[in-house]
Coordinates of C-alpha atoms in Angstrom, one line a residue:
M107 CA -27.8 6.9 4.1
E108 CA -25.5 4.2 3.8
K109 CA -22.8 6.8 1.7
E110 CA -22.5 8.5 5.3
R111 CA -21.1 5.0 6.6
Q112 CA -17.9 6.0 7.6
L113 CA -14.9 3.8 8.9
N114 CA -10.8 4.7 10.0
F115 CA -8.6 2.8 8.2
L116 CA -8.6 0.2 10.6
E117 CA -11.7 -0.3 11.6
A118 CA -11.7 -1.3 7.4
V119 CA -9.0 -4.1 7.5
R120 CA -10.7 -5.4 10.9
E121 CA -14.4 -5.7 9.1
A122 CA -12.4 -6.9 5.6
Q123 CA -11.4 -9.9 7.8
K124 CA -13.8 -10.4 9.6
Q125 CA -15.4 -10.4 6.1
I126 CA -13.0 -12.8 5.2
L127 CA -14.0 -15.6 7.8
E128 CA -17.3 -15.7 7.0
M129 CA -17.4 -15.9 3.6
D130 CA -14.9 -18.5 3.1
P131 CA -14.2 -21.5 5.3
R132 CA -10.8 -21.3 3.7
A133 CA -8.9 -18.7 5.1
F134 CA -7.7 -17.6 8.9
V135 CA -5.8 -15.6 9.7
L136 CA -2.3 -16.1 11.8
G137 CA 0.5 -13.5 13.2
E138 CA 2.3 -12.2 17.2
D139 CA -1.0 -10.8 19.6
I140 CA -3.2 -10.7 17.6
G141 CA -5.6 -12.3 19.3
I142 CA -6.9 -11.2 22.8
Y143 CA -4.4 -9.2 21.8
G144 CA -6.0 -7.6 18.6
G145 CA -2.4 -6.6 16.7
G146 CA -0.4 -4.6 17.2
F147 CA -2.3 -1.9 16.1
G148 CA -5.6 -3.4 16.2
A149 CA -6.3 -4.8 13.1
T150 CA -7.8 -8.0 15.0
K151 CA -9.4 -7.1 17.6
G152 CA -12.4 -8.7 18.3
L153 CA -11.4 -11.4 15.7
I154 CA -10.4 -14.3 18.2
D155 CA -13.7 -14.4 20.1
Q156 CA -15.9 -15.4 17.5
F157 CA -13.4 -17.5 15.0
P158 CA -11.4 -19.4 17.7
D159 CA -10.2 -22.1 15.6
R160 CA -9.2 -19.7 12.9
V161 CA -6.7 -17.0 14.6
L162 CA -3.8 -18.2 14.9
E163 CA -0.5 -16.7 17.6
T164 CA 2.1 -17.2 15.9
P165 CA 6.0 -17.1 18.0
I166 CA 8.2 -13.9 17.2
S167 CA 9.4 -15.1 14.6
E168 CA 8.1 -14.2 10.5
A169 CA 10.3 -16.1 8.7
A170 CA 8.3 -19.4 11.2
M171 CA 4.9 -17.7 10.2
T172 CA 5.4 -17.9 6.6
G173 CA 6.6 -21.0 6.3
V174 CA 3.5 -21.7 8.0
A175 CA 1.4 -19.4 5.8
M176 CA 2.8 -21.1 2.6
G177 CA 2.5 -24.2 3.3
A178 CA -0.8 -24.1 4.1
A179 CA -1.9 -22.0 1.0
I180 CA 0.0 -24.7 -1.4
L181 CA -2.6 -27.0 1.2
G182 CA -5.3 -24.7 -0.4
K183 CA -6.0 -22.4 2.6
R184 CA -6.3 -18.5 1.8
P185 CA -4.2 -17.5 5.1
I186 CA -3.6 -13.9 5.6
M187 CA -1.2 -12.9 7.3
E188 CA -0.1 -9.7 9.7
I189 CA 3.6 -8.6 10.1
Q190 CA 3.5 -5.4 13.1
F191 CA 5.8 -3.5 10.8
S192 CA 7.2 -4.6 7.5
D193 CA 10.4 -3.8 8.4
F194 CA 10.1 -6.8 9.8
L195 CA 9.3 -8.3 6.6
T196 CA 13.3 -8.6 6.1
V197 CA 13.3 -11.6 8.0
A198 CA 11.6 -13.9 6.4
M199 CA 13.2 -11.9 2.7
D200 CA 13.5 -15.7 2.2
Q201 CA 10.5 -17.5 2.7
V202 CA 8.7 -14.4 0.5
V203 CA 11.2 -13.5 -2.1
N204 CA 12.1 -17.5 -2.8
Q205 CA 9.4 -19.6 -2.3
M206 CA 6.7 -17.6 -1.9
A207 CA 7.1 -16.1 -4.9
K208 CA 8.5 -18.6 -6.9
I209 CA 7.0 -21.7 -5.6
A210 CA 3.9 -21.5 -9.8
Y211 CA 7.0 -21.0 -11.7
T212 CA 9.2 -23.6 -9.9
S213 CA 5.9 -25.4 -10.3
C214 CA 5.1 -25.4 -13.4
G215 CA 1.0 -24.7 -11.9
S216 CA 1.1 -27.0 -10.2
M217 CA 1.4 -25.1 -7.3
T218 CA 0.5 -21.9 -5.8
A219 CA 0.8 -19.8 -2.4
P220 CA -1.9 -17.5 -2.5
V221 CA -0.9 -16.0 1.3
V222 CA -2.8 -12.7 1.7
V223 CA 0.5 -10.3 4.0
R224 CA -0.4 -7.4 5.8
A225 CA 2.2 -4.9 6.8
A226 CA 2.3 -2.3 8.7
S227 CA 4.4 0.8 6.2
G228 CA 6.4 3.6 5.8
G229 CA 7.0 6.7 8.9
G230 CA 4.5 9.5 10.3
T231 CA 4.2 8.1 13.3
G232 CA 7.8 8.7 15.1
A233 CA 8.6 5.0 14.8
G234 CA 12.6 4.7 14.6
T235 CA 14.7 4.0 12.4
Q236 CA 13.9 0.0 12.5
H237 CA 10.0 0.6 11.9
S238 CA 9.2 2.9 9.8
Q239 CA 10.7 2.1 5.7
S240 CA 9.2 1.7 3.0
L241 CA 10.3 -1.5 2.1
E242 CA 8.0 -1.0 -1.2
A243 CA 10.7 -2.0 -4.3
W244 CA 12.3 -4.2 -2.7
F245 CA 9.6 -6.8 -2.9
A246 CA 7.5 -5.0 -6.9
H247 CA 11.2 -6.3 -7.7
V248 CA 10.3 -9.5 -7.5
P249 CA 8.3 -11.5 -10.2
G250 CA 5.3 -13.2 -8.7
L251 CA 4.0 -11.0 -6.0
Q252 CA 2.1 -9.1 -5.5
V253 CA 2.0 -5.4 -3.6
V254 CA -0.8 -2.7 -3.1
M255 CA -1.0 -0.2 -1.2
P256 CA -4.5 1.7 0.1
S257 CA -5.3 5.2 0.8
N258 CA -8.4 5.8 2.2
P259 CA -10.4 3.1 4.0
Y260 CA -12.3 2.2 0.9
D261 CA -9.3 0.8 -0.3
A262 CA -8.2 -0.6 2.0
K263 CA -11.0 -3.2 2.7
G264 CA -11.4 -3.6 -0.8
L265 CA -7.8 -4.8 -1.6
L266 CA -8.2 -6.8 1.1
M267 CA -11.3 -8.8 0.2
A268 CA -9.3 -8.5 -3.5
A269 CA -5.9 -10.1 -2.1
V270 CA -7.8 -13.4 -0.9
A271 CA -9.4 -14.4 -3.8
S272 CA -6.0 -14.0 -6.3
P273 CA -4.2 -17.6 -6.8
D274 CA -1.0 -15.3 -6.3
P275 CA 0.6 -14.2 -3.7
V276 CA -0.5 -10.3 -2.5
L277 CA 2.0 -7.9 -0.4
V278 CA -0.7 -5.4 1.3
L279 CA 1.3 -2.5 2.6
E280 CA -0.3 -0.5 5.1
P281 CA 0.4 3.7 5.4
K282 CA 0.4 3.5 9.6
S283 CA -0.1 7.7 9.7
L284 CA -3.6 6.4 8.0
Y285 CA -4.5 3.7 9.9
K286 CA -7.5 6.8 12.1
T287 CA -8.5 8.2 9.0
I288 CA -12.1 7.9 8.3
G289 CA -13.7 7.8 5.2
Y290 CA -16.6 5.8 3.6
V291 CA -16.6 1.8 3.7
P292 CA -19.7 -0.3 2.4
E293 CA -21.5 -2.2 4.8
E294 CA -21.3 -5.6 1.3
A295 CA -18.4 -6.9 1.0
Y296 CA -16.6 -5.9 -2.4
E297 CA -13.2 -5.3 -4.2
V298 CA -11.1 -3.2 -5.6
E299 CA -9.1 -4.4 -8.7
L300 CA -5.9 -4.8 -7.9
G301 CA -3.5 -4.1 -11.6
K302 CA -5.1 -0.6 -11.6
V303 CA -4.3 3.3 -11.3
K304 CA -7.4 4.7 -10.4
V305 CA -8.1 8.6 -11.7
I306 CA -9.4 11.2 -8.4
Q307 CA -10.1 14.3 -10.2
E308 CA -8.9 15.6 -14.1
G309 CA -7.1 18.5 -14.3
E310 CA -5.2 20.1 -18.1
D311 CA -2.2 21.9 -16.4
L312 CA -0.4 19.2 -13.8
T313 CA -0.3 15.1 -13.6
I314 CA 0.0 14.2 -10.2
I315 CA 0.6 9.7 -9.5
A316 CA 0.8 9.7 -5.7
L317 CA 0.9 6.8 -3.4
G318 CA -0.1 5.5 -0.4
A319 CA -0.1 8.7 2.5
M320 CA 1.1 10.8 0.1
L321 CA -2.4 10.4 -1.6
P322 CA -4.1 12.5 1.3
L323 CA -0.7 15.1 1.7
V324 CA -1.1 16.0 -1.7
Q325 CA -4.6 16.6 -1.6
E326 CA -4.0 19.3 1.0
A327 CA -1.6 20.9 -0.5
L328 CA -3.8 21.4 -4.0
E329 CA -6.8 23.6 -1.1
S330 CA -4.5 25.9 -1.0
L331 CA -2.7 26.1 -5.0
P332 CA -5.2 27.1 -8.3
Y333 CA -4.3 24.7 -11.0
Q334 CA -6.4 22.4 -12.6
V335 CA -4.9 18.3 -11.8
T336 CA -4.9 15.7 -13.0
L337 CA -4.8 13.4 -9.9
V338 CA -4.5 9.4 -9.9
D339 CA -3.8 7.4 -7.0
L340 CA -1.3 5.0 -8.0
V341 CA -2.6 1.8 -5.5
T342 CA -0.9 -0.9 -7.1
I343 CA 2.7 -1.3 -7.4
S344 CA 2.9 -3.8 -8.7
P345 CA 1.7 -5.3 -11.3
L346 CA 1.9 -1.9 -12.2
D347 CA -0.6 -0.3 -14.7
R348 CA 1.3 1.7 -17.4
Q349 CA -1.1 2.5 -19.8
G350 CA -3.3 3.6 -17.3
L351 CA 0.0 5.7 -16.1
L352 CA 0.8 7.3 -19.6
E353 CA -2.9 8.2 -20.2
A354 CA -3.4 10.4 -16.8
A355 CA -0.1 11.5 -17.3
M356 CA -1.2 12.5 -21.2
K357 CA -3.8 15.2 -19.3
S358 CA -1.3 17.3 -18.6
D359 CA 2.3 18.4 -19.9
K360 CA 3.9 18.1 -16.4
T361 CA 4.0 14.9 -13.9
L362 CA 4.8 14.7 -10.9
I363 CA 4.9 11.5 -8.3
V364 CA 5.3 11.6 -5.0
T365 CA 6.1 8.5 -2.9
E366 CA 7.3 8.3 0.9
S367 CA 9.8 5.4 -0.8
Y368 CA 13.1 7.0 -1.9
G369 CA 13.8 7.9 -5.1
D370 CA 17.0 5.9 -5.3
F371 CA 16.4 3.5 -7.2
G372 CA 12.7 2.9 -6.5
V373 CA 8.8 3.3 -7.5
A374 CA 9.0 7.0 -8.6
A375 CA 12.6 6.2 -11.0
E376 CA 10.4 2.8 -12.3
I377 CA 7.6 5.0 -12.8
M378 CA 9.1 7.5 -14.9
A379 CA 11.1 6.0 -17.0
S380 CA 7.6 3.4 -18.5
L381 CA 6.0 6.8 -19.2
V382 CA 9.5 7.9 -20.7
E383 CA 10.2 4.3 -22.2
L384 CA 5.9 5.2 -23.8
G385 CA 6.0 8.1 -25.9
Y386 CA 5.1 10.2 -23.2
Q387 CA 7.3 14.0 -24.1
G388 CA 6.8 16.5 -21.3
R389 CA 8.5 17.0 -18.4
L390 CA 8.5 15.0 -15.8
K391 CA 9.7 16.1 -11.9
R392 CA 9.5 12.7 -8.8
L393 CA 9.6 14.1 -4.3
T394 CA 11.0 11.1 -1.9
S395 CA 11.9 11.1 1.2
L396 CA 16.0 11.5 1.8
F397 CA 18.5 9.0 1.3
S398 CA 18.1 8.6 4.6
P399 CA 17.3 6.6 7.5
I400 CA 14.3 7.2 9.3
P401 CA 15.0 9.4 12.7
A402 CA 13.2 8.4 15.3
A403 CA 12.9 12.0 16.5
Q404 CA 9.3 13.5 14.7
S405 CA 10.7 16.4 14.5
L406 CA 13.8 14.7 12.0
E407 CA 11.3 12.4 10.6
N408 CA 9.3 15.5 8.9
Q409 CA 12.1 17.0 7.3
V410 CA 13.1 13.1 5.7
R411 CA 9.8 12.6 4.4
P412 CA 7.7 14.2 1.6
S413 CA 4.9 16.9 3.2
V414 CA 2.1 19.6 2.5
D415 CA 5.0 22.6 2.3
K416 CA 7.3 20.5 -0.3
I417 CA 4.8 19.3 -1.9
C418 CA 3.6 23.1 -2.9
Q419 CA 7.0 24.4 -3.6
T420 CA 8.2 20.8 -5.7
I421 CA 4.8 21.8 -7.8
E422 CA 5.4 25.9 -7.3
E423 CA 9.4 24.8 -9.4
F424 CA 6.8 23.4 -12.6
Y425 CA 6.3 27.3 -13.0
R426 CA 9.1 28.7 -12.2
E427 CA 10.9 26.9 -15.5
D428 CA 9.0 27.5 -17.7

């Protein structure tokens, strides 16, 4: 049966790109080692065989490839650019922040740069300080740039297809710790709507808002807890679905936000502030990574990032405080 079709996260991303290239002659893929090698994690494996003229191997220069992608997008193409690690976006900050995100505004709408940037994000793999960061709050702070983060293979495919269809630049942050996770993915092309939260389940005891790799950790934690929980997958970081978040939070008098990115000046802080400003009067907590560089040793990395045990402990704190 179709509903039994299972792919892992990377296979879903690869299938999305293949179908986009088949359906849209404007689309092409570019990045470092994305051709014969198939990309740093294998997300473009085999694409160059089928689309030899539309898989562009670039030099090791994130700034240069971003400039190429932006120029092509302005001229009507639909580039999908792979950044092997989201940390390397720091090398292309001028192109992404000062040019790509602002071209529609500075040209009074006469030009747009609908670039899709894929980037492996976050920790959980022992990849070290410069390869494990969660920088989504940086980019969500930039007007003109959409930022999304899938938590499962279904959304990995659907969000990428929706991003390519968007008239604006989209940064798709893929939690690398989820690349081997398996889930249901339809064979046909489909889109997951940008800018909307997903309510995974509903309950009256507690609302949990999770992002990216934190969602499966929360789901695992809930298996051992007796509470009825409304679980929300944030999906899109910018634009933030504030009304959808409020509606989910209002289902209980307690709300927990779980993100891999830091709490300091972060996504969780923005969600908390938004809920308060919109009139939510329940209690709020956040669980985020510790404000520290990400250690290379996985045993230490596990202490910095949220875990199933930390999620359970934080939920129990809500009830001890009653």
